[in-house]
Amino acid sequence: MVRFLRPLVRGATYTRLVYLWVPMLVVSVWVLVDDTRMWVPAALLVPAGLVPAVRTGEGVQARWLLTPGQEDTGFSVAPAKTWRDRLRTVVWLQARLLLGLLTAGACVWLPILAVELARLSAGYRAYGIPVLRDAAPHWAFALLAPLPVLALYGAVVGLGALATAGARALLGPSAAERLTALEERTEQLLERNRIARELHDSIGHALTVAVVQAGAARAANSPEFTERALTAIEETGRAALEDLERVLGVLRETRTPVSSRPTLADAGRLLESARVSGAEIDAQVTGPLETLPGPVSREGYRILQESLTNVLRHAGAVPTRVRVAVAEGALTLEVRNPLPDTRAQSARGSGLRGIRERAALLGGRARTGPDGGDWRVRVELPPG
């Protein structure tokens, strides 16, 4: 019983009723003009449905009135772009008009029928319903009076559900719109993953350098070394704050230009930061870095940053060899460091996964893992 009466407390039941009543406004106005040609409103809806913007209006109404409060409504609010979508809109307008007529008839005549049955049970004649006009008054009609009310309840709920199902079928996104939505969703996921990698690489590097520098300064007990360590921490922290502000700008949709992201031309600060942290960096760059395409250079910088961060985090201040080679717009980057048995780097960290993802997005490949007693990160990125 509770389940049967549940639609009475749902707001969608009443908003759907309003949705079905809206077409009757057109019919009501036309009745004042000419009540002998009731087919005219249906005919006028045909050219109206061919207007691309009408599909948008129908979709918005369906979202707000048929499925109020739902996020995934299944209705498209984009203008019709193909003739197929326009014809689907025309069919829906005709179906909505028909459902509206049925709803209006139920809402008008079923209550009148209930009242006339009640009048007959009370000893009065029924004049509002032709079928009951010749019926003699009798108390038994009181037993039939609730039936039209129940029928009205079923008609409102049933026609509302039917309208929702029909609207989803005819106002739902087309195949092209579904593909566009899927592409937008994919772009959003890629952007979120990129932002996560940016934060991991930049902030992770800054925190690693700060921890290593602070520990080394305490162990050295040298004012001069402490001064250099504090300077390195300050510079790395400032760079991390710039990266953080840039990423937050993307989240705030401030249209921060992509060109503001660091590139391999700024790799000097990464190498110097690692050297100040105690690592012996043997860096060699061959080829013109300035000829690298922007995406390759930017991702190469982040890959180098994460590789050096892993060296400091997992191996400490150890001799590290960095090789960067540029040839015809392609980039080969390799970072090697000794791999102590007691402090093996994990091949499952999110940083290494991020390196492989960055390389894959640019059509390149990344290999990470032990190699002859060293830990090696080798990345090859093709021209953008």
mmCIF file of C-alpha atoms in Angstrom:
data_model
loop_
_atom_site.group_PDB
_atom_site.id
_atom_site.type_symbol
_atom_site.label_atom_id
_atom_site.label_comp_id
_atom_site.label_asym_id
_atom_site.label_seq_id
_atom_site.Cartn_x
_atom_site.Cartn_y
_atom_site.Cartn_z
ATOM 1 C CA MET A 1 0.000 0.000 0.000
ATOM 2 C CA VAL A 2 2.826 2.387 0.895
ATOM 3 C CA ARG A 3 4.519 1.661 -2.428
ATOM 4 C CA PHE A 4 1.270 2.307 -4.277
ATOM 5 C CA LEU A 5 0.865 5.729 -2.654
ATOM 6 C CA ARG A 6 4.532 6.729 -2.926
ATOM 7 C CA PRO A 7 4.061 8.769 -6.154
ATOM 8 C CA LEU A 8 1.766 11.109 -4.199
ATOM 9 C CA VAL A 9 4.733 12.486 -2.247
ATOM 10 C CA ARG A 10 7.088 12.736 -5.210
ATOM 11 C CA GLY A 11 7.544 16.145 -6.736
ATOM 12 C CA ALA A 12 8.134 14.582 -10.162
ATOM 13 C CA THR A 13 4.503 13.402 -10.258
ATOM 14 C CA TYR A 14 3.242 16.982 -10.197
ATOM 15 C CA THR A 15 5.936 18.510 -12.414
ATOM 16 C CA ARG A 16 5.178 15.847 -15.027
ATOM 17 C CA LEU A 17 1.516 16.796 -14.811
ATOM 18 C CA VAL A 18 2.445 20.423 -15.517
ATOM 19 C CA TYR A 19 4.622 19.263 -18.426
ATOM 20 C CA LEU A 20 1.683 17.407 -19.956
ATOM 21 C CA TRP A 21 -0.641 20.364 -19.450
ATOM 22 C CA VAL A 22 1.636 22.835 -21.269
ATOM 23 C CA PRO A 23 0.539 21.794 -24.820
ATOM 24 C CA MET A 24 -3.065 22.461 -23.778
ATOM 25 C CA LEU A 25 -2.204 26.158 -23.629
ATOM 26 C CA VAL A 26 -1.774 26.130 -27.402
ATOM 27 C CA VAL A 27 -5.004 24.202 -27.853
ATOM 28 C CA SER A 28 -6.884 26.555 -25.502
ATOM 29 C CA VAL A 29 -5.752 29.615 -27.427
ATOM 30 C CA TRP A 30 -6.724 28.012 -30.734
ATOM 31 C CA VAL A 31 -10.179 27.127 -29.427
ATOM 32 C CA LEU A 32 -10.804 30.855 -28.991
ATOM 33 C CA VAL A 33 -9.802 31.402 -32.616
ATOM 34 C CA ASP A 34 -11.571 28.501 -34.347
ATOM 35 C CA ASP A 35 -13.067 25.539 -32.520
ATOM 36 C CA THR A 36 -14.043 23.740 -35.730
ATOM 37 C CA ARG A 37 -10.540 22.943 -36.987
ATOM 38 C CA MET A 38 -8.873 21.310 -33.996
ATOM 39 C CA TRP A 39 -6.250 19.675 -36.244
ATOM 40 C CA VAL A 40 -4.534 23.018 -36.846
ATOM 41 C CA PRO A 41 -2.402 23.013 -33.605
ATOM 42 C CA ALA A 42 -0.967 19.606 -34.545
ATOM 43 C CA ALA A 43 -0.200 20.862 -38.063
ATOM 44 C CA LEU A 44 1.533 23.974 -36.731
ATOM 45 C CA LEU A 45 3.831 21.843 -34.574
ATOM 46 C CA VAL A 46 5.376 20.222 -37.667
ATOM 47 C CA PRO A 47 7.254 23.300 -38.972
ATOM 48 C CA ALA A 48 7.967 24.349 -35.388
ATOM 49 C CA GLY A 49 9.732 21.053 -34.689
ATOM 50 C CA LEU A 50 12.009 21.581 -37.681
ATOM 51 C CA VAL A 51 13.542 24.654 -36.028
ATOM 52 C CA PRO A 52 16.843 23.505 -34.400
ATOM 53 C CA ALA A 53 16.371 25.620 -31.267
ATOM 54 C CA VAL A 54 13.012 23.994 -30.486
ATOM 55 C CA ARG A 55 14.843 20.790 -29.599
ATOM 56 C CA THR A 56 16.833 22.733 -27.021
ATOM 57 C CA GLY A 57 13.659 24.142 -25.477
ATOM 58 C CA GLU A 58 12.035 20.709 -25.343
ATOM 59 C CA GLY A 59 15.138 19.214 -23.763
ATOM 60 C CA VAL A 60 15.303 21.906 -21.074
ATOM 61 C CA GLN A 61 11.606 21.475 -20.233
ATOM 62 C CA ALA A 62 12.005 17.702 -20.050
ATOM 63 C CA ARG A 63 15.003 18.005 -17.712
ATOM 64 C CA TRP A 64 13.289 20.396 -15.335
ATOM 65 C CA LEU A 65 9.790 18.905 -15.321
ATOM 66 C CA LEU A 66 10.080 15.211 -16.193
ATOM 67 C CA THR A 67 13.200 14.413 -14.160
ATOM 68 C CA PRO A 68 13.588 17.179 -11.555
ATOM 69 C CA GLY A 69 16.671 16.870 -9.365
ATOM 70 C CA GLN A 70 18.318 14.170 -11.459
ATOM 71 C CA GLU A 71 21.813 14.644 -12.849
ATOM 72 C CA ASP A 72 21.792 12.021 -15.596
ATOM 73 C CA THR A 73 18.464 12.793 -17.257
ATOM 74 C CA GLY A 74 19.117 11.322 -20.687
ATOM 75 C CA PHE A 75 17.803 14.427 -22.490
ATOM 76 C CA SER A 76 19.789 16.469 -24.970
ATOM 77 C CA VAL A 77 19.701 20.268 -24.755
ATOM 78 C CA ALA A 78 21.732 20.851 -27.907
ATOM 79 C CA PRO A 79 20.051 22.293 -31.006
ATOM 80 C CA ALA A 80 19.137 19.802 -33.706
ATOM 81 C CA LYS A 81 22.086 19.399 -36.069
ATOM 82 C CA THR A 82 20.724 16.780 -38.427
ATOM 83 C CA TRP A 83 17.419 16.230 -40.169
ATOM 84 C CA ARG A 84 16.998 13.027 -38.224
ATOM 85 C CA ASP A 85 17.067 14.967 -34.945
ATOM 86 C CA ARG A 86 14.590 17.481 -36.355
ATOM 87 C CA LEU A 87 12.180 14.733 -37.372
ATOM 88 C CA ARG A 88 12.535 13.136 -33.929
ATOM 89 C CA THR A 89 11.582 16.500 -32.440
ATOM 90 C CA VAL A 90 8.507 16.730 -34.669
ATOM 91 C CA VAL A 91 7.403 13.229 -33.648
ATOM 92 C CA TRP A 92 7.866 14.095 -29.997
ATOM 93 C CA LEU A 93 5.811 17.295 -30.302
ATOM 94 C CA GLN A 94 2.958 15.310 -31.786
ATOM 95 C CA ALA A 95 3.257 12.624 -29.092
ATOM 96 C CA ARG A 96 3.383 15.264 -26.363
ATOM 97 C CA LEU A 97 0.236 16.900 -27.743
ATOM 98 C CA LEU A 98 -1.565 13.547 -27.768
ATOM 99 C CA LEU A 99 -0.457 12.738 -24.213
ATOM 100 C CA GLY A 100 -1.545 16.212 -23.155
ATOM 101 C CA LEU A 101 -5.006 15.677 -24.601
ATOM 102 C CA LEU A 102 -5.341 12.371 -22.759
ATOM 103 C CA THR A 103 -4.162 13.980 -19.525
ATOM 104 C CA ALA A 104 -6.544 16.915 -19.897
ATOM 105 C CA GLY A 105 -9.456 14.594 -20.602
ATOM 106 C CA ALA A 106 -8.656 12.474 -17.561
ATOM 107 C CA CYS A 107 -8.211 15.501 -15.291
ATOM 108 C CA VAL A 108 -11.513 17.054 -16.401
ATOM 109 C CA TRP A 109 -13.935 14.163 -16.875
ATOM 110 C CA LEU A 110 -12.839 11.715 -14.191
ATOM 111 C CA PRO A 111 -13.445 14.201 -11.320
ATOM 112 C CA ILE A 112 -16.831 15.124 -12.866
ATOM 113 C CA LEU A 113 -17.723 11.426 -13.014
ATOM 114 C CA ALA A 114 -16.804 10.983 -9.334
ATOM 115 C CA VAL A 115 -18.977 13.971 -8.357
ATOM 116 C CA GLU A 116 -21.957 12.741 -10.422
ATOM 117 C CA LEU A 117 -21.740 9.285 -8.847
ATOM 118 C CA ALA A 118 -21.733 10.907 -5.423
ATOM 119 C CA ARG A 119 -24.815 12.953 -6.395
ATOM 120 C CA LEU A 120 -26.654 9.811 -7.523
ATOM 121 C CA SER A 121 -25.870 8.105 -4.226
ATOM 122 C CA ALA A 122 -27.308 11.128 -2.392
ATOM 123 C CA GLY A 123 -30.626 10.990 -4.286
ATOM 124 C CA TYR A 124 -29.937 13.631 -6.970
ATOM 125 C CA ARG A 125 -30.060 13.249 -10.710
ATOM 126 C CA ALA A 126 -26.804 13.260 -12.712
ATOM 127 C CA TYR A 127 -26.834 15.688 -15.619
ATOM 128 C CA GLY A 128 -23.093 16.199 -16.214
ATOM 129 C CA ILE A 129 -22.413 12.727 -17.674
ATOM 130 C CA PRO A 130 -24.576 11.548 -20.609
ATOM 131 C CA VAL A 131 -24.216 7.878 -19.621
ATOM 132 C CA LEU A 132 -25.610 8.553 -16.143
ATOM 133 C CA ARG A 133 -28.304 11.007 -17.212
ATOM 134 C CA ASP A 134 -31.066 8.400 -17.173
ATOM 135 C CA ALA A 135 -29.784 6.502 -14.116
ATOM 136 C CA ALA A 136 -32.036 6.440 -11.077
ATOM 137 C CA PRO A 137 -30.511 7.663 -7.801
ATOM 138 C CA HIS A 138 -29.352 4.875 -5.506
ATOM 139 C CA TRP A 139 -27.040 4.630 -2.484
ATOM 140 C CA ALA A 140 -24.946 1.925 -4.251
ATOM 141 C CA PHE A 141 -23.420 4.595 -6.477
ATOM 142 C CA ALA A 142 -21.388 5.654 -3.431
ATOM 143 C CA LEU A 143 -19.354 2.464 -3.840
ATOM 144 C CA LEU A 144 -18.452 3.468 -7.401
ATOM 145 C CA ALA A 145 -17.575 7.096 -6.643
ATOM 146 C CA PRO A 146 -13.922 6.396 -5.568
ATOM 147 C CA LEU A 147 -13.162 4.498 -8.773
ATOM 148 C CA PRO A 148 -12.806 7.580 -11.034
ATOM 149 C CA VAL A 149 -10.464 9.123 -8.445
ATOM 150 C CA LEU A 150 -8.269 6.015 -8.495
ATOM 151 C CA ALA A 151 -8.399 6.034 -12.287
ATOM 152 C CA LEU A 152 -7.326 9.690 -12.287
ATOM 153 C CA TYR A 153 -4.403 8.852 -9.979
ATOM 154 C CA GLY A 154 -3.327 6.001 -12.264
ATOM 155 C CA ALA A 155 -3.697 8.142 -15.386
ATOM 156 C CA VAL A 156 -1.570 10.985 -14.010
ATOM 157 C CA VAL A 157 1.211 8.661 -12.815
ATOM 158 C CA GLY A 158 1.075 6.387 -15.867
ATOM 159 C CA LEU A 159 0.955 9.150 -18.469
ATOM 160 C CA GLY A 160 3.793 10.961 -16.685
ATOM 161 C CA ALA A 161 5.951 7.820 -16.794
ATOM 162 C CA LEU A 162 5.011 7.268 -20.438
ATOM 163 C CA ALA A 163 5.948 10.858 -21.288
ATOM 164 C CA THR A 164 9.318 10.448 -19.578
ATOM 165 C CA ALA A 165 10.101 7.244 -21.469
ATOM 166 C CA GLY A 166 8.981 8.742 -24.785
ATOM 167 C CA ALA A 167 10.980 11.917 -24.242
ATOM 168 C CA ARG A 168 14.124 9.905 -23.477
ATOM 169 C CA ALA A 169 13.662 7.970 -26.712
ATOM 170 C CA LEU A 170 12.988 10.990 -28.938
ATOM 171 C CA LEU A 171 14.841 13.802 -27.146
ATOM 172 C CA GLY A 172 17.812 11.718 -26.087
ATOM 173 C CA PRO A 173 21.250 12.505 -27.543
ATOM 174 C CA SER A 174 21.976 11.272 -31.031
ATOM 175 C CA ALA A 175 24.977 9.092 -31.846
ATOM 176 C CA ALA A 176 27.011 12.161 -32.802
ATOM 177 C CA GLU A 177 26.066 13.924 -29.552
ATOM 178 C CA ARG A 178 26.980 10.829 -27.527
ATOM 179 C CA LEU A 179 30.353 10.715 -29.252
ATOM 180 C CA THR A 180 30.926 14.404 -28.541
ATOM 181 C CA ALA A 181 29.976 13.930 -24.873
ATOM 182 C CA LEU A 182 32.316 10.935 -24.641
ATOM 183 C CA GLU A 183 35.161 12.945 -26.125
ATOM 184 C CA GLU A 184 34.529 15.795 -23.684
ATOM 185 C CA ARG A 185 34.463 13.353 -20.781
ATOM 186 C CA THR A 186 37.716 11.795 -21.966
ATOM 187 C CA GLU A 187 39.332 15.221 -22.225
ATOM 188 C CA GLN A 188 38.209 16.026 -18.679
ATOM 189 C CA LEU A 189 39.668 12.792 -17.332
ATOM 190 C CA LEU A 190 42.935 13.372 -19.180
ATOM 191 C CA GLU A 191 43.109 16.911 -17.826
ATOM 192 C CA ARG A 192 42.463 15.723 -14.268
ATOM 193 C CA ASN A 193 45.152 13.063 -14.614
ATOM 194 C CA ARG A 194 47.567 15.639 -15.992
ATOM 195 C CA ILE A 195 46.869 17.991 -13.094
ATOM 196 C CA ALA A 196 47.391 15.141 -10.629
ATOM 197 C CA ARG A 197 50.746 14.339 -12.236
ATOM 198 C CA GLU A 198 51.743 17.995 -12.237
ATOM 199 C CA LEU A 199 51.024 18.328 -8.518
ATOM 200 C CA HIS A 200 52.716 15.031 -7.696
ATOM 201 C CA ASP A 201 55.872 15.866 -9.625
ATOM 202 C CA SER A 202 56.219 19.504 -8.610
ATOM 203 C CA ILE A 203 55.150 19.374 -4.960
ATOM 204 C CA GLY A 204 56.742 15.957 -4.446
ATOM 205 C CA HIS A 205 60.053 17.248 -5.770
ATOM 206 C CA ALA A 206 59.934 20.342 -3.583
ATOM 207 C CA LEU A 207 59.144 18.375 -0.422
ATOM 208 C CA THR A 208 61.815 15.789 -1.181
ATOM 209 C CA VAL A 209 64.467 18.468 -1.684
ATOM 210 C CA ALA A 210 63.384 20.248 1.497
ATOM 211 C CA VAL A 211 63.566 17.053 3.572
ATOM 212 C CA VAL A 212 66.940 16.012 2.150
ATOM 213 C CA GLN A 213 68.410 19.499 2.523
ATOM 214 C CA ALA A 214 67.174 19.881 6.085
ATOM 215 C CA GLY A 215 68.614 16.501 7.085
ATOM 216 C CA ALA A 216 71.940 17.206 5.395
ATOM 217 C CA ALA A 217 72.212 20.644 7.026
ATOM 218 C CA ARG A 218 71.594 19.170 10.469
ATOM 219 C CA ALA A 219 74.210 16.467 9.889
ATOM 220 C CA ALA A 220 76.820 18.828 8.432
ATOM 221 C CA ASN A 221 76.615 21.290 11.330
ATOM 222 C CA SER A 222 78.130 23.924 9.071
ATOM 223 C CA PRO A 223 76.742 27.475 8.810
ATOM 224 C CA GLU A 224 77.919 27.744 5.195
ATOM 225 C CA PHE A 225 76.263 24.467 4.180
ATOM 226 C CA THR A 226 73.118 25.387 6.088
ATOM 227 C CA GLU A 227 72.969 28.675 4.183
ATOM 228 C CA ARG A 228 73.229 26.854 0.852
ATOM 229 C CA ALA A 229 70.590 24.350 1.955
ATOM 230 C CA LEU A 230 68.153 27.070 2.987
ATOM 231 C CA THR A 231 68.708 28.834 -0.332
ATOM 232 C CA ALA A 232 67.973 25.632 -2.244
ATOM 233 C CA ILE A 233 64.854 24.994 -0.163
ATOM 234 C CA GLU A 234 63.663 28.554 -0.792
ATOM 235 C CA GLU A 235 64.206 28.363 -4.554
ATOM 236 C CA THR A 236 62.602 24.939 -4.866
ATOM 237 C CA GLY A 237 59.660 25.994 -2.697
ATOM 238 C CA ARG A 238 59.146 29.138 -4.745
ATOM 239 C CA ALA A 239 59.120 27.124 -7.975
ATOM 240 C CA ALA A 240 56.648 24.682 -6.441
ATOM 241 C CA LEU A 241 54.385 27.553 -5.390
ATOM 242 C CA GLU A 242 54.447 28.893 -8.952
ATOM 243 C CA ASP A 243 53.479 25.467 -10.274
ATOM 244 C CA LEU A 244 50.751 25.161 -7.659
ATOM 245 C CA GLU A 245 49.319 28.568 -8.542
ATOM 246 C CA ARG A 246 49.357 27.680 -12.226
ATOM 247 C CA VAL A 247 47.532 24.384 -11.619
ATOM 248 C CA LEU A 248 44.993 26.117 -9.383
ATOM 249 C CA GLY A 249 44.525 28.665 -12.151
ATOM 250 C CA VAL A 250 43.582 25.835 -14.505
ATOM 251 C CA LEU A 251 41.090 24.534 -11.933
ATOM 252 C CA ARG A 252 39.642 28.029 -11.614
ATOM 253 C CA GLU A 253 39.474 28.216 -15.428
ATOM 254 C CA THR A 254 41.522 31.385 -15.588
ATOM 255 C CA ARG A 255 42.894 30.314 -18.955
ATOM 256 C CA THR A 256 46.511 30.173 -17.749
ATOM 257 C CA PRO A 257 48.641 29.830 -20.894
ATOM 258 C CA VAL A 258 50.254 26.446 -21.345
ATOM 259 C CA SER A 259 53.474 28.163 -22.403
ATOM 260 C CA SER A 260 54.022 29.234 -18.774
ATOM 261 C CA ARG A 261 54.812 25.646 -17.812
ATOM 262 C CA PRO A 262 58.538 24.924 -17.381
ATOM 263 C CA THR A 263 60.422 23.186 -20.192
ATOM 264 C CA LEU A 264 63.727 21.362 -20.512
ATOM 265 C CA ALA A 265 65.334 24.753 -21.074
ATOM 266 C CA ASP A 266 64.717 25.272 -17.323
ATOM 267 C CA ALA A 267 66.284 21.938 -16.367
ATOM 268 C CA GLY A 268 69.301 23.693 -14.921
ATOM 269 C CA ARG A 269 67.461 24.490 -11.715
ATOM 270 C CA LEU A 270 66.514 20.847 -11.273
ATOM 271 C CA LEU A 271 70.113 19.704 -11.654
ATOM 272 C CA GLU A 272 71.404 22.440 -9.348
ATOM 273 C CA SER A 273 68.779 21.594 -6.742
ATOM 274 C CA ALA A 274 69.853 17.942 -6.783
ATOM 275 C CA ARG A 275 73.532 18.938 -6.544
ATOM 276 C CA VAL A 276 72.891 21.184 -3.554
ATOM 277 C CA SER A 277 71.075 18.242 -1.950
ATOM 278 C CA GLY A 278 74.343 16.303 -2.090
ATOM 279 C CA ALA A 279 73.870 14.222 -5.236
ATOM 280 C CA GLU A 280 76.781 14.101 -7.685
ATOM 281 C CA ILE A 281 75.137 14.934 -10.978
ATOM 282 C CA ASP A 282 76.933 14.103 -14.199
ATOM 283 C CA ALA A 283 74.743 15.811 -16.792
ATOM 284 C CA GLN A 284 75.275 15.809 -20.509
ATOM 285 C CA VAL A 285 73.005 17.489 -23.052
ATOM 286 C CA THR A 286 73.444 16.937 -26.765
ATOM 287 C CA GLY A 287 71.407 18.613 -29.431
ATOM 288 C CA PRO A 288 69.424 21.868 -29.447
ATOM 289 C CA LEU A 289 66.795 21.875 -26.683
ATOM 290 C CA GLU A 290 65.102 24.912 -28.211
ATOM 291 C CA THR A 291 64.053 22.890 -31.269
ATOM 292 C CA LEU A 292 61.949 20.502 -29.215
ATOM 293 C CA PRO A 293 58.163 20.859 -29.683
ATOM 294 C CA GLY A 294 56.457 22.459 -26.688
ATOM 295 C CA PRO A 295 54.623 19.344 -25.424
ATOM 296 C CA VAL A 296 57.770 17.203 -25.698
ATOM 297 C CA SER A 297 59.900 19.754 -23.867
ATOM 298 C CA ARG A 298 57.340 20.306 -21.097
ATOM 299 C CA GLU A 299 56.747 16.619 -20.475
ATOM 300 C CA GLY A 300 60.479 15.961 -20.662
ATOM 301 C CA TYR A 301 61.019 18.484 -17.875
ATOM 302 C CA ARG A 302 58.464 16.763 -15.639
ATOM 303 C CA ILE A 303 59.953 13.345 -16.376
ATOM 304 C CA LEU A 304 63.428 14.579 -15.440
ATOM 305 C CA GLN A 305 62.030 16.208 -12.306
ATOM 306 C CA GLU A 306 60.339 13.006 -11.161
ATOM 307 C CA SER A 307 63.433 10.938 -11.951
ATOM 308 C CA LEU A 308 65.687 13.183 -9.837
ATOM 309 C CA THR A 309 63.079 13.224 -7.068
ATOM 310 C CA ASN A 310 63.105 9.422 -6.997
ATOM 311 C CA VAL A 311 66.899 9.422 -6.790
ATOM 312 C CA LEU A 312 66.902 11.702 -3.744
ATOM 313 C CA ARG A 313 63.947 9.965 -2.120
ATOM 314 C CA HIS A 314 65.017 6.348 -2.578
ATOM 315 C CA ALA A 315 68.799 6.347 -3.083
ATOM 316 C CA GLY A 316 69.892 9.534 -1.341
ATOM 317 C CA ALA A 317 72.934 11.624 -2.274
ATOM 318 C CA VAL A 318 74.491 9.236 -4.780
ATOM 319 C CA PRO A 319 76.320 9.761 -8.083
ATOM 320 C CA THR A 320 73.717 10.206 -10.786
ATOM 321 C CA ARG A 321 74.185 10.298 -14.522
ATOM 322 C CA VAL A 322 71.796 12.348 -16.632
ATOM 323 C CA ARG A 323 71.816 12.152 -20.409
ATOM 324 C CA VAL A 324 69.568 14.296 -22.599
ATOM 325 C CA ALA A 325 69.785 13.884 -26.354
ATOM 326 C CA VAL A 326 67.827 15.835 -28.954
ATOM 327 C CA ALA A 327 67.766 14.821 -32.607
ATOM 328 C CA GLU A 328 65.273 16.065 -35.216
ATOM 329 C CA GLY A 329 62.704 17.067 -32.610
ATOM 330 C CA ALA A 330 62.860 13.710 -30.821
ATOM 331 C CA LEU A 331 64.003 13.430 -27.209
ATOM 332 C CA THR A 332 65.921 10.660 -25.459
ATOM 333 C CA LEU A 333 66.308 11.092 -21.705
ATOM 334 C CA GLU A 334 68.136 8.706 -19.378
ATOM 335 C CA VAL A 335 68.779 8.928 -15.654
ATOM 336 C CA ARG A 336 70.937 6.295 -13.914
ATOM 337 C CA ASN A 337 71.951 5.989 -10.286
ATOM 338 C CA PRO A 338 73.408 3.214 -8.112
ATOM 339 C CA LEU A 339 70.800 0.929 -6.647
ATOM 340 C CA PRO A 340 71.694 -0.101 -3.093
ATOM 341 C CA ASP A 341 70.351 -3.506 -2.108
ATOM 342 C CA THR A 342 68.802 -2.129 1.061
ATOM 343 C CA ARG A 343 67.021 0.790 -0.576
ATOM 344 C CA ALA A 344 65.676 -0.534 -3.857
ATOM 345 C CA GLN A 345 63.368 1.796 -5.679
ATOM 346 C CA SER A 346 59.836 0.525 -6.114
ATOM 347 C CA ALA A 347 58.636 -0.088 -9.649
ATOM 348 C CA ARG A 348 55.064 0.446 -8.544
ATOM 349 C CA GLY A 349 55.142 4.035 -7.367
ATOM 350 C CA SER A 350 52.743 6.594 -8.727
ATOM 351 C CA GLY A 351 55.694 8.708 -9.896
ATOM 352 C CA LEU A 352 57.018 5.996 -12.199
ATOM 353 C CA ARG A 353 53.499 5.318 -13.405
ATOM 354 C CA GLY A 354 53.192 9.018 -14.187
ATOM 355 C CA ILE A 355 56.432 8.879 -16.213
ATOM 356 C CA ARG A 356 55.083 6.024 -18.296
ATOM 357 C CA GLU A 357 51.740 7.795 -18.774
ATOM 358 C CA ARG A 358 53.440 11.007 -19.915
ATOM 359 C CA ALA A 359 55.502 9.106 -22.445
ATOM 360 C CA ALA A 360 52.505 7.130 -23.713
ATOM 361 C CA LEU A 361 50.391 10.252 -24.221
ATOM 362 C CA LEU A 362 53.054 11.619 -26.578
ATOM 363 C CA GLY A 363 53.401 8.336 -28.449
ATOM 364 C CA GLY A 364 56.718 7.497 -26.813
ATOM 365 C CA ARG A 365 57.870 4.812 -24.436
ATOM 366 C CA ALA A 366 59.454 4.704 -20.997
ATOM 367 C CA ARG A 367 61.460 1.919 -19.390
ATOM 368 C CA THR A 368 62.152 1.958 -15.673
ATOM 369 C CA GLY A 369 63.830 -0.598 -13.466
ATOM 370 C CA PRO A 370 67.133 -2.146 -12.385
ATOM 371 C CA ASP A 371 69.843 -2.365 -15.047
ATOM 372 C CA GLY A 372 73.288 -3.786 -14.233
ATOM 373 C CA GLY A 373 73.320 -2.707 -10.598
ATOM 374 C CA ASP A 374 71.853 0.713 -11.407
ATOM 375 C CA TRP A 375 68.357 2.060 -11.399
ATOM 376 C CA ARG A 376 67.609 3.361 -14.865
ATOM 377 C CA VAL A 377 64.886 5.571 -16.257
ATOM 378 C CA ARG A 378 64.993 5.795 -20.036
ATOM 379 C CA VAL A 379 62.388 7.708 -21.978
ATOM 380 C CA GLU A 380 62.109 8.171 -25.710
ATOM 381 C CA LEU A 381 59.696 10.773 -27.034
ATOM 382 C CA PRO A 382 59.061 11.207 -30.764
ATOM 383 C CA PRO A 383 58.642 14.631 -32.390
ATOM 384 C CA GLY A 384 55.314 16.244 -31.476
#
